[in-house]
Short mmCIF file of C-alpha atoms and ligand atoms in Angstrom, two decimals:
data_model
loop_
_atom_site.label_atom_id
_atom_site.label_comp_id
_atom_site.label_asym_id
_atom_site.label_seq_id
_atom_site.Cartn_x
_atom_site.Cartn_y
_atom_site.Cartn_z
CA UNK A 30 -33.62 -19.36 -20.19
CA UNK A 31 -32.23 -18.70 -23.70
CA UNK A 32 -28.49 -18.36 -23.93
CA UNK A 33 -28.63 -14.53 -24.36
CA UNK A 34 -30.70 -13.93 -21.35
CA UNK A 35 -28.41 -15.95 -19.77
CA UNK A 36 -25.16 -13.89 -20.74
CA UNK A 37 -27.34 -10.65 -19.65
CA UNK A 38 -27.87 -11.96 -16.26
CA UNK A 39 -24.32 -13.01 -16.19
CA UNK A 40 -23.50 -9.19 -16.96
CA UNK A 41 -25.92 -8.13 -14.08
CA UNK A 42 -24.14 -10.69 -11.65
CA UNK A 43 -20.92 -8.94 -12.76
CA UNK A 44 -21.84 -5.42 -12.67
CA UNK A 45 -22.75 -5.92 -9.07
CA UNK A 46 -19.55 -7.93 -8.22
CA UNK A 47 -17.57 -5.34 -9.65
CA UNK A 48 -19.29 -2.76 -7.49
CA UNK A 49 -18.91 -4.37 -4.19
CA UNK A 50 -15.36 -5.39 -4.84
CA UNK A 51 -15.00 -1.63 -5.40
CA UNK A 52 -16.46 -1.03 -2.11
CA UNK A 53 -14.66 -3.47 -0.35
CA UNK A 54 -11.43 -2.05 -1.42
CA UNK A 55 -12.66 1.70 -0.58
CA UNK A 56 -13.88 0.75 2.90
CA UNK A 57 -10.35 -1.21 3.44
CA UNK A 58 -8.79 2.01 2.33
CA UNK A 59 -10.97 3.78 5.14
CA UNK A 60 -10.53 1.62 7.85
CA UNK A 61 -7.49 2.76 9.08
CA UNK A 62 -8.51 6.22 9.68
CA UNK A 63 -9.87 9.28 7.10
CA UNK A 64 -7.17 11.32 5.89
CA UNK A 65 -8.04 14.14 7.83
CA UNK A 66 -7.52 11.86 10.99
CA UNK A 67 -4.25 10.48 9.73
CA UNK A 68 -3.21 14.35 9.01
CA UNK A 69 -4.01 15.21 12.32
CA UNK A 70 -2.33 12.45 14.22
CA UNK A 71 0.64 13.19 12.23
CA UNK A 72 0.39 16.83 13.18
CA UNK A 73 0.25 16.26 16.61
CA UNK A 74 3.11 13.76 16.80
CA UNK A 75 5.03 16.44 15.10
CA UNK A 76 3.93 19.25 17.51
CA UNK A 77 4.83 16.86 20.42
CA UNK A 78 8.26 16.29 19.54
CA UNK A 79 9.00 19.73 18.66
CA UNK A 80 7.64 20.46 22.16
CA UNK A 81 9.86 18.02 23.99
CA UNK A 82 12.93 18.99 21.99
CA UNK A 83 12.26 22.60 23.00
CA UNK A 84 11.72 21.77 26.80
CA UNK A 85 15.28 19.37 26.62
CA UNK A 86 16.89 22.61 25.05
CA UNK A 87 15.47 24.78 28.15
CA UNK A 88 16.96 22.12 30.43
CA UNK A 89 19.88 21.91 29.10
CA UNK A 90 20.48 25.63 29.21
CA UNK A 91 19.39 25.94 32.94
CA UNK A 92 21.44 22.97 34.07
CA UNK A 93 24.46 24.38 32.38
CA UNK A 94 23.93 27.99 33.35
CA UNK A 95 23.43 26.50 37.09
CA UNK A 96 27.00 24.79 36.75
CA UNK A 97 28.44 28.19 35.64
CA UNK A 98 26.92 30.00 38.52
CA UNK A 99 29.04 27.73 40.85
CA UNK A 100 32.14 28.18 38.94
CA UNK A 101 31.78 31.97 38.93
CA UNK A 102 31.14 31.85 42.67
CA UNK A 103 34.43 29.66 43.26
CA UNK A 104 36.21 31.79 41.12
CA UNK A 105 35.03 35.25 42.79
CA UNK A 106 36.04 33.53 46.14
CA UNK A 107 39.57 32.66 44.95
CA UNK A 108 39.79 36.24 43.76
CA UNK A 109 38.48 37.68 47.07
CA UNK A 110 40.61 35.62 49.37
CA UNK A 111 43.66 37.23 48.39
CA UNK A 112 45.60 33.97 47.58
CA UNK A 113 46.10 35.00 44.09
CA UNK A 114 48.78 37.58 44.01
CA UNK A 115 50.40 37.17 40.51
CA UNK A 116 48.85 40.31 38.64
CA UNK A 117 48.73 38.34 35.56
CA UNK A 118 46.98 35.56 37.24
CA UNK A 119 44.67 38.12 38.81
CA UNK A 120 43.95 39.49 35.54
CA UNK A 121 43.52 35.90 33.89
CA UNK A 122 41.09 34.91 36.58
CA UNK A 123 39.11 38.63 36.29
CA UNK A 124 39.04 37.63 32.84
CA UNK A 125 37.71 34.33 33.25
CA UNK A 126 34.99 35.38 35.40
CA UNK A 127 34.01 38.15 32.92
CA UNK A 128 33.82 35.32 30.16
CA UNK A 129 31.92 33.07 32.28
CA UNK A 130 29.39 35.45 33.14
CA UNK A 131 28.81 36.67 29.39
CA UNK A 132 28.44 32.75 28.90
CA UNK A 133 25.66 32.81 31.87
CA UNK A 134 23.54 35.58 30.30
CA UNK A 135 23.65 33.99 26.71
CA UNK A 136 22.47 30.74 28.29
CA UNK A 137 20.05 32.51 30.25
CA UNK A 138 18.48 34.30 27.34
CA UNK A 139 18.77 30.62 25.65
CA UNK A 140 16.89 29.42 28.39
CA UNK A 141 14.19 32.00 28.55
CA UNK A 142 13.65 31.88 24.76
CA UNK A 143 13.21 28.01 25.08
CA UNK A 144 10.61 28.52 27.80
CA UNK A 145 8.50 30.77 25.85
CA UNK A 146 8.70 28.82 23.15
CA UNK A 147 7.97 25.62 25.04
CA UNK A 148 4.88 27.45 26.24
CA UNK A 149 3.49 28.50 22.85
CA UNK A 150 4.25 24.95 21.55
CA UNK A 151 2.51 23.34 24.85
CA UNK A 152 -0.78 25.18 24.19
CA UNK A 153 -0.77 24.62 20.35
CA UNK A 154 -0.03 20.76 21.48
CA UNK A 155 -2.79 20.77 24.06
CA UNK A 156 -5.42 22.21 21.28
CA UNK A 157 -4.47 19.86 18.55
CA UNK A 158 -4.75 16.67 21.24
CA UNK A 159 -8.22 18.10 22.22
CA UNK A 160 -9.29 17.99 18.60
CA UNK A 161 -7.76 14.79 17.70
CA UNK A 162 -9.34 13.18 20.64
CA UNK A 163 -12.71 14.75 19.61
CA UNK A 164 -11.95 13.25 16.06
CA UNK A 165 -10.59 9.58 17.28
CA UNK A 166 -14.13 9.73 19.36
CA UNK A 167 -15.99 10.36 16.26
CA UNK A 168 -14.00 7.90 14.32
CA UNK A 169 -14.59 5.19 16.19
CA UNK A 170 -18.34 5.46 15.55
CA UNK A 171 -17.61 5.42 11.84
CA UNK A 172 -14.73 2.66 12.21
CA UNK A 173 -17.90 0.39 13.71
CA UNK A 174 -19.88 0.95 10.70
CA UNK A 175 -16.87 0.68 8.06
CA UNK A 176 -16.30 -2.55 9.80
CA UNK A 177 -19.82 -3.56 9.85
CA UNK A 178 -20.02 -2.79 6.40
CA UNK A 179 -16.83 -4.57 5.03
CA UNK A 180 -18.44 -7.85 6.85
CA UNK A 181 -21.52 -7.54 5.12
CA UNK A 182 -20.17 -6.80 1.71
CA UNK A 183 -17.38 -9.77 1.98
CA UNK A 184 -20.37 -11.89 2.49
CA UNK A 185 -22.27 -10.09 -0.69
CA UNK A 186 -18.91 -10.69 -2.68
CA UNK A 187 -18.68 -14.98 -1.61
CA UNK A 188 -22.47 -15.10 -2.24
CA UNK A 189 -22.13 -13.30 -5.95
CA UNK A 190 -19.26 -15.84 -6.65
CA UNK A 191 -21.21 -18.63 -6.12
CA UNK A 192 -24.15 -17.18 -8.27
CA UNK A 193 -21.75 -16.55 -10.85
CA UNK A 194 -20.16 -20.08 -10.99
CA UNK A 195 -23.40 -21.51 -10.82
CA UNK A 196 -24.43 -19.19 -13.90
CA UNK A 197 -21.45 -20.04 -15.73
CA UNK A 198 -22.54 -23.81 -15.71
CA UNK A 199 -25.17 -23.38 -18.57
CA UNK A 200 -23.21 -20.80 -20.55
CA UNK A 201 -21.30 -22.22 -23.77
CA UNK A 202 -17.37 -21.42 -23.84
CA UNK A 203 -17.75 -20.01 -27.24
CA UNK A 204 -20.60 -17.19 -25.60
CA UNK A 205 -18.61 -16.87 -22.58
CA UNK A 206 -15.54 -15.98 -24.62
CA UNK A 207 -17.43 -13.69 -26.66
CA UNK A 208 -18.78 -11.95 -23.81
CA UNK A 209 -15.38 -11.64 -21.76
CA UNK A 210 -13.79 -10.61 -24.68
CA UNK A 211 -16.79 -7.51 -25.36
CA UNK A 212 -16.62 -6.82 -21.49
CA UNK A 213 -13.06 -6.15 -21.26
CA UNK A 214 -13.05 -3.71 -24.62
CA UNK A 215 -16.30 -2.23 -24.07
CA UNK A 216 -16.53 -0.44 -20.81
CA UNK A 217 -17.77 -3.49 -19.14
CA UNK A 218 -20.70 -3.55 -20.97
CA UNK A 219 -20.97 -6.72 -23.46
CA UNK A 220 -24.54 -7.27 -23.77
CA UNK A 221 -26.82 -4.43 -24.71
CA UNK A 222 -30.75 -4.25 -24.36
CA UNK A 223 -32.62 -3.79 -27.35
CA UNK A 224 -34.75 -0.44 -26.95
CA UNK A 225 -37.44 -0.15 -29.50
CA UNK A 226 -35.23 -0.56 -32.68
CA UNK A 227 -32.16 0.81 -30.96
CA UNK A 228 -28.95 -0.62 -28.90
CA UNK A 229 -29.31 0.24 -25.39
CA UNK A 230 -25.83 1.04 -25.07
CA UNK A 231 -24.78 3.07 -28.33
CA UNK A 232 -28.13 4.22 -29.00
CA UNK A 233 -27.84 3.65 -32.70
CA UNK A 234 -30.93 2.82 -34.65
CA UNK A 235 -30.40 -0.82 -35.97
CA UNK A 236 -31.42 -2.31 -39.13
CA UNK A 237 -35.01 -4.02 -39.56
CA UNK A 238 -33.41 -7.34 -40.17
CA UNK A 239 -31.12 -7.22 -37.20
CA UNK A 240 -33.88 -6.28 -34.71
CA UNK A 241 -35.75 -9.34 -35.94
CA UNK A 242 -33.35 -11.57 -35.32
CA UNK A 243 -32.74 -9.85 -31.94
CA UNK A 244 -36.37 -10.57 -31.11
CA UNK A 245 -36.16 -14.27 -32.13
CA UNK A 246 -33.09 -14.65 -29.43
CA UNK A 247 -31.80 -17.67 -30.84
CA UNK A 248 -28.31 -16.59 -31.87
CA UNK A 249 -25.63 -13.96 -31.17
CA UNK A 250 -26.64 -10.84 -33.06
CA UNK A 251 -24.16 -7.97 -32.67
CA UNK A 252 -24.93 -4.27 -32.83
CA UNK A 253 -23.88 -3.01 -36.07
CA UNK A 254 -22.80 0.27 -34.62
CA UNK A 255 -20.84 -0.66 -31.19
CA UNK A 256 -20.55 -4.29 -31.76
CA UNK A 257 -22.05 -5.43 -28.69
CA UNK A 258 -24.22 -8.36 -28.11
CA UNK A 259 -28.03 -7.40 -28.49
CA UNK A 260 -30.83 -8.85 -26.35
CA UNK A 261 -34.55 -8.54 -26.42
CA UNK A 262 -36.29 -9.03 -23.57
ZN1 LIG B 311 -24.46 -0.57 -29.94
#
């Protein structure tokens, strides 16, 4: 194989290699779950936390209300018993009972509000969980195909690495340097195929002398417009 054809082949290997590398990175990013799935998981978690918090508020309000019921009952018993005769003490006790009743009423309201909210949140959470379960099931299938493809792509990657190393053995250091230099600066295309009498990359028509040199394929000829290495098949 002539040296320019070897460079062209190297470019084909490198292009395929870069595509596979890109695909592997993409698959690795996907393998934890799709953006939609991650969002659904996060939302279900938030909804569950909110539901638990609301239920806790409801329980606390109910517990406190129950303990107040007990204290109100005790105070009323004392009032009824006739043990307290001092008017000031009686008045204080009555006002304490009233205050406890108001507090109890507020706690009942809070408890009911929390209960209503918890019911709503519970329905919302149940719907989200069901949707999430569906998505997880669907994802499991995708995950399997992603994992399978990853295994396949990694093999291809390793294979191309070897092919590239083999290809490099016959390419001179000078040509390789020129190739790498252009690849880095010319959008990954260092070698352009000659198409009729034009450069296959930038499509500019080339001088007759240049075209002739390219067809002889004996030395490195650069496109007079874009500077890429020209290759004639
Ligand atoms: Zn060109």
